[in-house]
Coordinates of C-alpha atoms in Angstrom, one line a residue:
M12 CA -145.2 -7.8 -22.2
I13 CA -141.7 -8.8 -21.0
S14 CA -141.7 -12.6 -20.7
K15 CA -142.4 -13.8 -17.2
V16 CA -139.9 -15.8 -15.2
P17 CA -140.7 -19.0 -13.2
A18 CA -141.3 -18.2 -9.5
R19 CA -138.5 -20.5 -8.4
L20 CA -135.9 -18.9 -10.7
L21 CA -137.0 -15.4 -9.7
E22 CA -136.7 -16.3 -6.0
R23 CA -133.2 -17.7 -6.7
W24 CA -132.3 -14.5 -8.5
R25 CA -133.4 -12.4 -5.6
E26 CA -131.5 -14.5 -3.1
N27 CA -128.3 -13.9 -5.2
A28 CA -129.0 -10.2 -5.7
P29 CA -126.5 -8.9 -3.1
R30 CA -123.7 -11.0 -4.7
A31 CA -124.8 -9.9 -8.2
Y32 CA -124.8 -6.3 -7.1
V33 CA -121.3 -6.5 -5.7
T34 CA -120.1 -8.3 -8.8
T35 CA -121.6 -5.7 -11.1
L36 CA -120.1 -2.9 -9.0
L37 CA -116.6 -4.4 -9.2
E38 CA -116.9 -5.0 -12.9
M39 CA -118.1 -1.5 -13.7
M40 CA -116.2 0.5 -11.1
S41 CA -113.1 -1.6 -10.3
W42 CA -110.5 1.2 -9.9
R43 CA -112.9 3.4 -8.0
V44 CA -113.7 0.6 -5.6
A45 CA -109.9 0.0 -5.2
L46 CA -109.4 3.7 -4.4
A47 CA -112.3 3.6 -1.9
L48 CA -110.7 0.6 -0.1
A49 CA -107.3 2.2 -0.1
L50 CA -108.7 5.4 1.5
M51 CA -110.6 3.2 4.1
L52 CA -107.3 1.5 5.0
F53 CA -105.4 4.7 5.3
R54 CA -108.2 6.3 7.4
S55 CA -108.4 3.3 9.7
A56 CA -104.6 3.3 10.2
S57 CA -104.7 7.0 11.0
Q58 CA -107.6 6.6 13.5
A59 CA -105.7 3.7 15.2
A60 CA -102.6 6.0 15.5
Q61 CA -104.9 8.7 17.0
L62 CA -106.1 6.1 19.6
L63 CA -102.5 5.0 20.4
L64 CA -101.6 8.6 21.3
L65 CA -103.9 8.2 24.3
I66 CA -101.2 6.0 25.9
P67 CA -98.5 8.7 26.2
L68 CA -101.2 11.2 27.2
M69 CA -102.2 8.9 30.1
Q70 CA -98.6 8.7 31.1
L71 CA -98.3 12.5 31.1
V72 CA -101.2 12.9 33.5
G73 CA -99.7 10.4 35.9
L74 CA -101.1 7.0 35.0
D75 CA -98.6 4.2 35.0
V76 CA -98.7 2.7 31.4
Q77 CA -95.6 0.6 31.9
K78 CA -97.4 -2.1 33.9
G79 CA -99.4 -4.8 32.2
P80 CA -100.1 -5.1 28.4
L81 CA -99.7 -1.4 27.7
G82 CA -96.0 -1.5 28.4
W83 CA -94.9 -2.7 25.0
L84 CA -97.3 -0.3 23.2
S85 CA -95.8 2.6 25.2
G86 CA -92.3 1.5 24.2
A87 CA -93.3 1.2 20.6
I88 CA -94.7 4.8 20.6
R89 CA -91.5 6.2 22.2
S90 CA -89.5 4.5 19.5
A91 CA -91.7 5.9 16.8
F92 CA -91.2 9.4 18.2
G93 CA -87.5 8.8 18.6
M94 CA -87.2 7.9 14.9
V95 CA -88.1 11.5 14.0
G96 CA -86.0 13.0 16.8
L97 CA -88.8 13.8 19.2
Q98 CA -89.5 13.0 22.9
T99 CA -93.0 12.1 24.1
T100 CA -93.5 15.6 25.6
P101 CA -96.9 17.1 25.9
A102 CA -96.2 19.5 22.9
A103 CA -94.9 16.6 20.7
V104 CA -97.8 14.3 21.6
L105 CA -100.5 17.0 21.1
G106 CA -98.8 18.2 17.9
A107 CA -98.8 14.6 16.6
F108 CA -102.5 14.4 17.5
V109 CA -103.3 17.6 15.6
L110 CA -101.4 16.3 12.5
L111 CA -103.2 12.9 12.6
T112 CA -106.5 14.6 13.1
T113 CA -105.8 16.8 10.0
A114 CA -104.7 13.7 8.0
V115 CA -107.9 11.9 9.0
A116 CA -110.0 15.0 8.1
L117 CA -108.3 15.3 4.7
V118 CA -108.7 11.6 3.9
S119 CA -112.3 11.7 5.1
R120 CA -113.0 14.6 2.7
W121 CA -111.3 12.8 -0.2
Q122 CA -113.2 9.6 0.7
S123 CA -116.5 11.5 0.9
T124 CA -116.2 13.1 -2.5
S125 CA -114.7 10.0 -4.1
N126 CA -117.4 7.7 -2.7
F127 CA -120.1 10.0 -3.9
W128 CA -118.6 10.1 -7.3
L129 CA -118.5 6.3 -7.3
Q130 CA -122.1 6.1 -6.3
Q131 CA -123.3 8.6 -8.9
E132 CA -121.2 7.2 -11.7
F133 CA -122.3 3.7 -11.0
V134 CA -126.0 4.7 -11.1
A135 CA -125.4 6.7 -14.3
R136 CA -123.9 3.7 -16.0
L137 CA -126.6 1.5 -14.9
R138 CA -129.2 4.0 -16.1
R139 CA -127.6 4.3 -19.5
R140 CA -127.3 0.6 -19.8
L141 CA -130.9 0.0 -18.8
Y142 CA -132.2 2.7 -21.2
S143 CA -130.2 1.1 -24.1
S144 CA -131.8 -2.2 -23.3
I145 CA -135.2 -0.7 -23.3
A146 CA -134.5 1.1 -26.7
D147 CA -133.0 -2.1 -28.2
A148 CA -135.9 -4.4 -27.2
D149 CA -138.2 -5.4 -30.0
W150 CA -141.4 -3.4 -30.4
L151 CA -143.8 -6.1 -29.4
T152 CA -142.0 -6.5 -26.0
F153 CA -141.9 -2.7 -25.5
S154 CA -145.5 -2.1 -26.5
R155 CA -146.9 -4.8 -24.2
S156 CA -145.0 -3.4 -21.2
R157 CA -146.1 -0.4 -19.0
S158 CA -144.0 2.6 -19.9
S159 CA -144.4 3.7 -16.3
D160 CA -142.5 0.6 -15.2
F161 CA -139.6 1.6 -17.3
T162 CA -139.7 5.2 -16.0
H163 CA -139.9 4.0 -12.4
A164 CA -136.9 1.7 -12.9
L165 CA -134.8 4.4 -14.6
T166 CA -135.5 6.9 -11.8
T167 CA -136.8 5.8 -8.4
E168 CA -135.4 2.3 -8.4
L169 CA -131.9 3.3 -9.7
D170 CA -131.8 6.1 -7.1
R171 CA -132.4 3.4 -4.5
V172 CA -129.5 1.5 -6.1
G173 CA -127.4 4.6 -5.5
A174 CA -128.4 4.5 -1.8
A175 CA -127.5 0.9 -1.6
T176 CA -124.0 1.8 -2.9
A177 CA -123.6 4.4 -0.1
Y178 CA -124.7 1.8 2.5
L179 CA -122.3 -0.8 1.1
L180 CA -119.4 1.7 1.3
Q181 CA -120.4 2.5 4.9
L182 CA -120.5 -1.2 5.7
L183 CA -117.0 -1.7 4.2
T184 CA -115.6 1.2 6.1
G185 CA -116.8 -0.4 9.4
L186 CA -115.5 -3.8 8.4
V187 CA -112.0 -2.4 7.5
L188 CA -111.8 -0.4 10.8
V189 CA -113.0 -3.2 13.2
P190 CA -110.0 -5.5 12.6
V191 CA -107.6 -2.6 13.5
Y192 CA -109.3 -2.2 16.9
V193 CA -109.5 -5.9 17.4
V194 CA -105.8 -6.3 17.0
L195 CA -105.2 -3.6 19.7
A196 CA -107.8 -5.1 22.0
V197 CA -106.3 -8.6 21.7
K198 CA -102.9 -7.3 22.6
I199 CA -104.4 -5.9 25.9
S200 CA -106.8 -8.7 26.8
V201 CA -107.6 -11.8 24.8
S202 CA -110.3 -12.9 27.2
M203 CA -112.1 -9.5 27.2
T204 CA -111.9 -9.2 23.4
G205 CA -113.3 -12.7 23.1
L206 CA -116.1 -11.8 25.5
V207 CA -117.0 -8.7 23.5
F208 CA -117.1 -10.7 20.3
L209 CA -119.3 -13.5 21.8
C210 CA -121.7 -10.9 23.0
G211 CA -121.6 -9.0 19.8
A212 CA -122.2 -12.1 17.7
A213 CA -125.1 -13.1 19.9
L214 CA -126.6 -9.6 19.4
L215 CA -126.2 -9.8 15.7
L216 CA -127.9 -13.2 15.6
L217 CA -130.8 -11.9 17.6
L218 CA -131.2 -9.1 15.0
R219 CA -130.9 -11.4 12.0
K220 CA -134.7 -11.5 11.5
K221 CA -134.6 -7.7 11.3
T222 CA -132.1 -7.9 8.4
R223 CA -134.3 -10.4 6.6
A224 CA -137.3 -8.3 7.2
S225 CA -135.5 -5.3 5.6
R226 CA -135.1 -7.2 2.4
R227 CA -138.7 -8.3 2.3
I228 CA -139.9 -4.7 3.0
G229 CA -137.5 -3.4 0.3
E230 CA -139.2 -5.7 -2.2
E231 CA -142.6 -4.4 -1.1
M232 CA -141.4 -0.9 -1.3
S233 CA -140.3 -1.4 -5.0
Q234 CA -143.7 -2.8 -5.9
A235 CA -145.6 -0.1 -4.0
T236 CA -143.6 2.8 -5.6
S237 CA -144.0 1.2 -9.0
D238 CA -147.7 1.1 -8.7
L239 CA -147.8 4.6 -7.3
Y240 CA -145.7 5.9 -10.2
S241 CA -147.9 4.2 -12.8
A242 CA -151.1 5.5 -11.2
A243 CA -149.7 9.1 -11.1
I244 CA -148.9 9.0 -14.8
E245 CA -152.3 7.4 -15.7
H246 CA -154.4 9.7 -13.5
L247 CA -152.7 12.9 -14.6
G248 CA -153.0 11.8 -18.3
A249 CA -156.7 11.2 -17.8
M250 CA -157.3 14.5 -15.9
K251 CA -159.5 16.0 -18.6
T252 CA -161.8 12.9 -18.6
V253 CA -161.8 12.9 -14.8
K254 CA -162.9 16.5 -14.7
S255 CA -165.5 15.9 -17.5
Y256 CA -167.0 13.1 -15.5
G257 CA -166.9 15.1 -12.3
A258 CA -164.8 12.3 -10.8
E259 CA -162.1 14.3 -9.1
V260 CA -163.0 12.9 -5.6
R261 CA -163.1 9.3 -6.8
S262 CA -159.8 9.7 -8.7
A263 CA -158.2 11.3 -5.6
S264 CA -159.5 8.5 -3.4
I265 CA -158.0 5.8 -5.7
F266 CA -154.7 7.6 -5.7
S267 CA -154.8 8.2 -2.0
A268 CA -155.2 4.5 -1.3
L269 CA -152.0 3.8 -3.3
T270 CA -150.2 6.7 -1.4
E271 CA -151.3 5.1 1.9
R272 CA -149.9 1.8 0.8
T273 CA -146.6 3.3 -0.2
M274 CA -146.4 5.3 3.0
G275 CA -147.1 2.1 4.9
T276 CA -144.1 0.3 3.4
Y277 CA -141.8 3.2 4.2
L278 CA -143.1 3.3 7.7
A279 CA -142.6 -0.4 8.1
G280 CA -139.0 -0.1 6.9
N281 CA -138.3 2.8 9.3
R282 CA -139.9 1.0 12.2
N283 CA -137.9 -2.1 11.4
Y284 CA -134.6 -0.1 11.4
A285 CA -135.6 1.8 14.5
D286 CA -136.3 -1.4 16.4
A287 CA -132.9 -2.9 15.4
A288 CA -131.2 0.3 16.5
F289 CA -133.0 0.3 19.8
W290 CA -132.1 -3.3 20.6
F291 CA -128.5 -2.7 19.5
S292 CA -128.1 0.3 21.7
V293 CA -129.5 -1.5 24.7
G294 CA -127.3 -4.5 24.0
S295 CA -124.2 -2.4 23.6
A296 CA -124.8 -0.7 26.9
S297 CA -125.2 -4.1 28.6
I298 CA -122.0 -5.4 27.0
L299 CA -120.0 -2.4 28.1
S300 CA -121.3 -2.7 31.6
A301 CA -120.5 -6.4 31.7
I302 CA -117.0 -5.6 30.4
L303 CA -116.5 -3.0 33.2
L304 CA -117.8 -5.4 35.8
V305 CA -115.6 -8.3 34.7
S306 CA -112.6 -6.1 34.5
L307 CA -113.0 -4.8 38.0
E308 CA -114.0 -8.0 39.7
L309 CA -112.0 -10.7 37.9
L310 CA -109.2 -9.6 35.6
E311 CA -107.6 -7.0 37.9
L312 CA -106.3 -5.0 34.9
P313 CA -104.1 -2.0 35.7
A314 CA -106.0 1.3 35.6
A315 CA -104.3 2.6 32.5
S316 CA -105.0 -0.7 30.6
L317 CA -108.6 -0.7 31.8
L318 CA -109.2 2.9 30.7
F319 CA -107.6 2.2 27.3
L320 CA -109.6 -0.9 26.8
L321 CA -112.9 0.8 27.7
V322 CA -112.1 3.6 25.2
L323 CA -111.3 1.0 22.6
F324 CA -114.5 -0.9 23.2
N325 CA -116.5 2.3 23.3
R326 CA -115.3 2.9 19.7
M327 CA -115.7 -0.7 18.6
I328 CA -119.2 -1.4 19.7
P329 CA -120.8 1.5 17.9
L330 CA -118.9 0.3 14.9
F331 CA -120.7 -3.0 15.2
G332 CA -123.9 -1.0 15.4
G333 CA -123.0 0.9 12.2
I334 CA -122.2 -2.3 10.4
Q335 CA -125.5 -3.9 11.4
G336 CA -127.4 -0.7 10.4
S337 CA -125.6 -0.4 7.1
L338 CA -126.2 -4.1 6.3
Q339 CA -129.8 -3.7 7.1
S340 CA -130.2 -0.6 5.0
F341 CA -128.2 -2.3 2.1
M342 CA -130.5 -5.3 2.2
G343 CA -133.5 -3.0 2.1
A344 CA -132.3 -1.2 -1.0
V345 CA -130.8 -4.1 -2.9
P346 CA -134.2 -5.4 -4.2
A347 CA -134.3 -2.3 -6.4
F348 CA -131.1 -3.6 -8.1
A349 CA -132.6 -7.0 -8.4
R350 CA -135.7 -5.6 -10.2
T351 CA -133.7 -3.4 -12.6
A352 CA -131.2 -6.1 -13.3
D353 CA -134.0 -8.6 -13.9
M354 CA -135.8 -6.1 -16.2
R355 CA -132.6 -5.6 -18.2
R356 CA -132.0 -9.4 -18.5
R357 CA -135.5 -9.9 -19.9
L358 CA -135.2 -6.9 -22.3
R359 CA -131.9 -8.2 -23.6
A360 CA -133.5 -11.6 -24.3
A361 CA -136.0 -9.7 -26.5
A362 CA -133.3 -7.4 -28.1
E363 CA -133.5 -6.9 -31.9
A364 CA -130.6 -8.2 -34.0
R365 CA -128.2 -5.3 -34.9
P366 CA -125.4 -6.4 -37.2
D367 CA -122.1 -4.4 -37.0
A368 CA -122.3 -3.3 -40.6
P369 CA -125.9 -3.7 -41.8
A370 CA -126.4 -3.4 -45.6
A371 CA -128.6 -0.5 -46.7
V372 CA -132.2 -1.3 -47.7
E373 CA -133.7 0.9 -50.4
L374 CA -137.1 0.7 -52.0
R375 CA -136.8 1.0 -55.8
D376 CA -139.2 -1.6 -57.1
A377 CA -142.0 -2.7 -54.7
L378 CA -142.8 -3.5 -51.1
K379 CA -144.7 -6.7 -50.7
L380 CA -146.4 -8.7 -48.0
E381 CA -146.6 -12.4 -49.0
G382 CA -148.8 -14.8 -47.0
V383 CA -148.4 -12.7 -43.9
C384 CA -150.0 -13.8 -40.7
F385 CA -149.6 -12.2 -37.3
G386 CA -150.7 -13.3 -33.9
Y387 CA -150.0 -12.9 -30.2
E388 CA -148.9 -15.4 -27.6
D389 CA -152.5 -15.7 -26.3
G390 CA -153.6 -17.1 -29.6
R391 CA -155.3 -13.9 -31.0
R392 CA -154.6 -13.5 -34.8
T393 CA -154.8 -10.0 -36.2
L394 CA -153.8 -10.8 -39.8
R395 CA -154.5 -13.9 -41.9
D396 CA -152.7 -14.8 -45.2
L397 CA -152.3 -11.2 -46.3
D398 CA -150.9 -10.5 -49.8
L399 CA -150.3 -6.9 -50.5
T400 CA -148.1 -4.9 -52.9
V401 CA -147.1 -1.2 -52.7
E402 CA -145.3 -0.1 -55.9
A403 CA -142.3 2.2 -55.5
G404 CA -143.2 5.9 -56.1
S405 CA -146.9 5.2 -55.7
T406 CA -149.4 6.3 -53.0
A407 CA -151.3 3.5 -51.5
A408 CA -154.2 3.8 -49.0
L409 CA -155.0 1.1 -46.5
V410 CA -158.5 1.5 -45.2
G411 CA -160.9 -0.4 -43.0
P412 CA -162.8 -0.2 -39.8
S413 CA -161.1 0.1 -36.4
G414 CA -159.6 -3.2 -35.3
A415 CA -159.2 -4.4 -38.9
G416 CA -155.4 -4.8 -38.5
K417 CA -154.3 -1.6 -40.3
S418 CA -151.8 -0.5 -37.6
T419 CA -150.4 -4.0 -37.4
V420 CA -149.7 -3.8 -41.1
A421 CA -147.9 -0.4 -40.5
D422 CA -145.8 -2.0 -37.8
L423 CA -144.9 -4.9 -40.1
V424 CA -144.1 -2.7 -43.0
S425 CA -141.9 -0.5 -40.9
G426 CA -140.0 -3.5 -39.5
L427 CA -141.2 -2.9 -35.9
L428 CA -142.9 -6.4 -35.9
A429 CA -142.0 -9.6 -37.6
P430 CA -144.7 -11.8 -39.1
T431 CA -145.5 -15.1 -37.4
E432 CA -145.9 -16.6 -40.9
G433 CA -145.1 -15.3 -44.4
A434 CA -142.6 -12.5 -45.3
V435 CA -142.3 -8.8 -45.8
L436 CA -140.1 -8.0 -48.8
V437 CA -138.4 -4.9 -50.0
D438 CA -137.4 -5.3 -53.6
G439 CA -137.5 -9.0 -53.0
R440 CA -135.3 -8.9 -49.9
P441 CA -136.9 -10.3 -46.7
L442 CA -137.1 -7.9 -43.7
V443 CA -135.4 -10.2 -41.2
G444 CA -132.7 -9.8 -38.6
G445 CA -130.6 -6.7 -39.0
A446 CA -132.3 -5.8 -42.3
R447 CA -135.3 -4.6 -40.2
G448 CA -133.2 -2.0 -38.5
S449 CA -131.6 -0.8 -41.7
W450 CA -135.0 -0.5 -43.3
R451 CA -136.3 1.7 -40.5
D452 CA -133.5 4.2 -41.3
R453 CA -135.3 4.7 -44.6
I454 CA -138.7 5.3 -43.2
G455 CA -140.6 8.5 -42.3
Y456 CA -143.4 7.9 -39.9
V457 CA -146.3 10.2 -38.8
A458 CA -148.7 8.9 -36.2
Q459 CA -152.1 10.0 -35.0
E460 CA -150.6 11.1 -31.7
T461 CA -147.6 13.1 -32.7
F462 CA -145.0 13.6 -30.0
L463 CA -143.1 16.9 -29.9
F464 CA -140.4 17.7 -27.4
N465 CA -140.6 20.6 -25.1
D466 CA -137.9 22.3 -27.1
T467 CA -137.5 24.6 -30.1
V468 CA -138.9 23.9 -33.6
R469 CA -135.3 23.5 -34.8
S470 CA -134.5 20.9 -32.2
N471 CA -137.6 18.9 -32.9
L472 CA -136.7 18.8 -36.6
L473 CA -133.1 18.0 -36.0
W474 CA -134.0 15.1 -33.7
A475 CA -134.9 13.1 -36.8
R476 CA -131.7 14.0 -38.6
P477 CA -129.1 15.8 -36.5
D478 CA -126.8 16.6 -39.5
A479 CA -129.4 18.5 -41.5
N480 CA -128.4 22.0 -42.6
E481 CA -130.5 25.1 -42.7
E482 CA -131.5 24.7 -46.4
E483 CA -132.7 21.2 -45.7
L484 CA -134.7 22.3 -42.7
V485 CA -136.5 25.0 -44.7
G486 CA -137.0 22.5 -47.6
A487 CA -138.7 20.0 -45.3
L488 CA -141.0 22.7 -43.9
D489 CA -141.9 23.8 -47.5
Q490 CA -142.8 20.2 -48.5
A491 CA -144.9 19.9 -45.4
A492 CA -146.7 23.2 -46.0
A493 CA -145.4 24.3 -42.6
R494 CA -142.9 27.1 -43.5
K495 CA -145.4 29.9 -43.4
F496 CA -146.8 29.2 -39.9
V497 CA -143.3 28.5 -38.5
A498 CA -142.1 31.9 -39.8
G499 CA -145.1 33.5 -38.0
L500 CA -144.1 32.0 -34.6
P501 CA -142.6 34.5 -32.2
D502 CA -139.0 33.2 -32.6
G503 CA -139.4 31.3 -35.8
L504 CA -137.3 28.1 -35.7
E505 CA -136.1 29.0 -32.3
T506 CA -139.6 29.1 -30.8
R507 CA -140.1 26.7 -27.9
L508 CA -143.2 24.5 -28.4
G509 CA -144.1 23.7 -24.8
D510 CA -145.0 20.3 -23.4
R511 CA -145.9 18.0 -26.2
G512 CA -146.2 21.0 -28.6
V513 CA -149.0 22.6 -26.7
R514 CA -148.3 26.0 -28.3
L515 CA -149.3 24.7 -31.7
S516 CA -152.7 23.7 -33.1
G517 CA -153.4 20.0 -34.0
G518 CA -152.9 20.7 -37.7
E519 CA -149.7 22.6 -37.1
R520 CA -148.3 19.8 -34.9
Q521 CA -149.1 17.2 -37.7
R522 CA -147.5 19.3 -40.4
L523 CA -144.4 19.8 -38.2
A524 CA -144.3 16.0 -37.7
L525 CA -144.6 15.6 -41.4
A526 CA -141.6 18.0 -42.0
R527 CA -139.6 16.0 -39.4
A528 CA -140.4 12.7 -41.3
L529 CA -139.5 14.3 -44.7
L530 CA -136.2 15.6 -43.3
R531 CA -135.1 12.0 -43.2
R532 CA -135.4 11.8 -47.0
P533 CA -137.3 8.5 -46.6
S534 CA -137.9 5.8 -49.2
L535 CA -141.3 5.1 -47.6
L536 CA -143.5 7.6 -45.8
I537 CA -146.1 6.0 -43.5
L538 CA -149.1 8.1 -42.4
D539 CA -150.8 6.1 -39.6
E540 CA -154.2 7.7 -39.0
A541 CA -152.2 11.0 -39.2
T542 CA -155.3 13.1 -39.8
S543 CA -158.0 11.2 -38.0
A544 CA -157.9 13.5 -34.9
L545 CA -158.1 16.7 -37.0
D546 CA -161.0 18.8 -38.1
S547 CA -161.8 19.0 -41.8
E548 CA -159.9 22.3 -42.3
N549 CA -156.7 21.0 -40.7
E550 CA -157.0 17.6 -42.3
R551 CA -157.2 19.3 -45.7
R552 CA -154.1 21.3 -45.1
V553 CA -152.1 18.2 -44.1
L554 CA -153.4 16.1 -47.0
D555 CA -152.7 18.9 -49.5
A556 CA -149.1 18.9 -48.3
V557 CA -149.0 15.1 -48.7
E558 CA -150.6 15.2 -52.1
G559 CA -147.8 17.5 -53.2
L560 CA -145.4 14.6 -52.6
R561 CA -147.1 12.2 -55.0
G562 CA -144.6 10.5 -57.3
R563 CA -141.6 11.8 -55.4
L564 CA -141.6 9.1 -52.8
T565 CA -143.6 6.0 -51.8
I566 CA -146.5 6.8 -49.5
L567 CA -148.6 4.4 -47.4
L568 CA -151.6 6.1 -46.0
I569 CA -153.5 4.2 -43.2
T570 CA -156.9 5.6 -42.3
H571 CA -160.5 4.8 -41.6
R572 CA -161.6 8.3 -42.9
L573 CA -162.0 7.7 -46.6
S574 CA -161.7 11.4 -47.5
A575 CA -158.0 10.9 -46.7
A576 CA -157.7 8.4 -49.6
R577 CA -158.7 11.0 -52.2
F578 CA -155.4 11.0 -54.0
A579 CA -154.3 7.4 -53.6
D580 CA -153.2 5.5 -56.7
V581 CA -154.5 2.3 -55.1
V582 CA -156.7 1.5 -52.1
H583 CA -156.5 -1.7 -50.1
V584 CA -159.5 -2.6 -48.0
L585 CA -158.7 -4.6 -44.8
E586 CA -161.4 -6.2 -42.7
N587 CA -161.0 -8.7 -39.8
G588 CA -157.3 -9.1 -40.6
E589 CA -157.9 -10.0 -44.3
L590 CA -157.5 -8.1 -47.5
V591 CA -161.0 -8.0 -49.1
E592 CA -160.5 -5.5 -51.9
S593 CA -157.8 -3.7 -53.8
G594 CA -158.0 -1.2 -56.7
E595 CA -158.2 2.4 -57.8
P596 CA -160.5 4.5 -55.6
D597 CA -163.0 5.4 -58.2
A598 CA -163.1 1.9 -59.6
L599 CA -163.8 0.4 -56.2
L600 CA -166.4 3.1 -55.5
A601 CA -168.2 2.1 -58.8
G602 CA -168.3 -1.5 -57.8
D603 CA -171.6 -3.1 -56.9
G604 CA -171.7 -4.3 -53.3
G605 CA -168.1 -3.7 -52.6
R606 CA -166.8 -3.1 -49.1
F607 CA -165.1 0.2 -50.1
A608 CA -168.3 1.5 -51.7
A609 CA -170.2 0.6 -48.5
F610 CA -167.7 2.4 -46.3
C611 CA -167.8 5.4 -48.6
E612 CA -171.6 5.5 -48.5
A613 CA -171.5 5.3 -44.7
Q614 CA -169.3 8.4 -44.8
G615 CA -171.4 10.3 -47.4
I616 CA -169.5 9.4 -50.5
R617 CA -172.1 7.7 -52.7
A618 CA -171.1 7.7 -56.4
P619 CA -168.1 7.4 -58.7
G620 CA -166.4 10.7 -59.0
S621 CA -167.5 11.8 -55.5
L622 CA -163.9 11.6 -54.4
D623 CA -163.1 14.3 -57.0
A624 CA -165.2 16.7 -55.0
L625 CA -162.7 16.2 -52.2
R626 CA -159.8 17.1 -54.5
R627 CA -160.0 20.8 -54.3
P628 CA -157.1 23.2 -54.7
P629 CA -154.9 23.4 -51.6
V630 CA -156.1 25.8 -48.9

């Protein structure tokens, strides 16, 4: 499991999440953010110019704009028209209005597409970065974490980060436009502008709790959707068992409870936003009414100035509402960024060492485990003082009951895990640091649960080695005894296998997985319970293919089914994390009271030479 963070540090991280979000956005998308700000400024200036055209239009309909504070604005507009050789005639003013409207529309279109590109590219970069951190984390950290948490972070949470980007850009647009309107309002009436700001600030203070609630609900939403995502994956994966137990109703009930919880958090978020919008609308109407009353009763502004000021405030106050709404929505979405950023930080702390130019690791002599112990943070030890040797070019079988530590040995040998004590040596070289990654490049691995992509046979093979040519593909299929059945598929190598290889039988999937492993031309082939889920017929086909590889590469066969050890040069018996026996299969079987002999007897193999009965010609 990814290491936990102290609650105080986690709370501090969440408090700084908006700042961290903005910092990350600027670092990753600096020139796009600069373009967005430039477009905002240009659009704000164009909208302000549109508003100023109201002054000559009021004059054209008979209102006196020369009196009061509008006089200097009227003169400035006439001068601007004069600079291009025009008078403030109806045609000129309306033509300017059309041109400005077109400019605003064009900039808005550019801004919309540019901002959406910024949003999507930012999310894509975060997604690639998080996936790389997941892939680079050490195996112990990855295996002890819920894969559904990673999937949820890469999809739903980062989609919410994209929404946060949209809200932030909307917030910035409002913040850029408000000062333009404020400057115009101050020129007309400082006192009225001050009154509006005081009322607006009071309204925002009253709604501050709603903004804080948005953040809290956003965090609850992240947790609820994460749990729902995990449950969906688990329940769908267990559907065969659910149906076998007749537990469809109970399973649906459990899932429905999580669905209700998720719906509740979304409803709470929507209710919180709607409440804030309601109070802001009521407050805005009250402020506008107060402005009108004060203007009429106390300030005695000229009619044209009063009309212009009301139009201006009518634009400004909704802007305040938009700013408040965007801020609230942003604070509701930013917890998703905090969770993904925190996940990446912890994964990076558990990243494997990857030197820039790692030296190649080849197995030419022997693979050794010397005094190896392995345990977990909770104190459980799965291996104790293990000494084991696998000679290059030999076939070694590691057998024992479930829970003996066989798969842990496979993970240590493949460099996925590092021993807590002792050393894993390849030709005397310890597998530490970057050597572990280099060694994994020389390993072929076939597990009990083989994963095949919903793609063609060719693509599934090339996934292991993209530069392999046609001859090498066919050769790997030959070695794995898979060429014949692949040739019989509807489209041969181009046949799509379906979800997790559903179009193939279990034995065919394993032989294809073996071909994929052999395509890597490994120094060591690890078969980790690769046949334990197969029937006898398919197990024999897979093992016959493996037997044909004897002497051509080093093979480590891990199994609890002793029939799979029929062609091993040496058998190592593991029990309770300790090596209890090693030797040739028949010699161990002939031993009196040995553990291997006892295991064989339990599986119907009772006398020396019995293993020979399993060594039949290939099917």
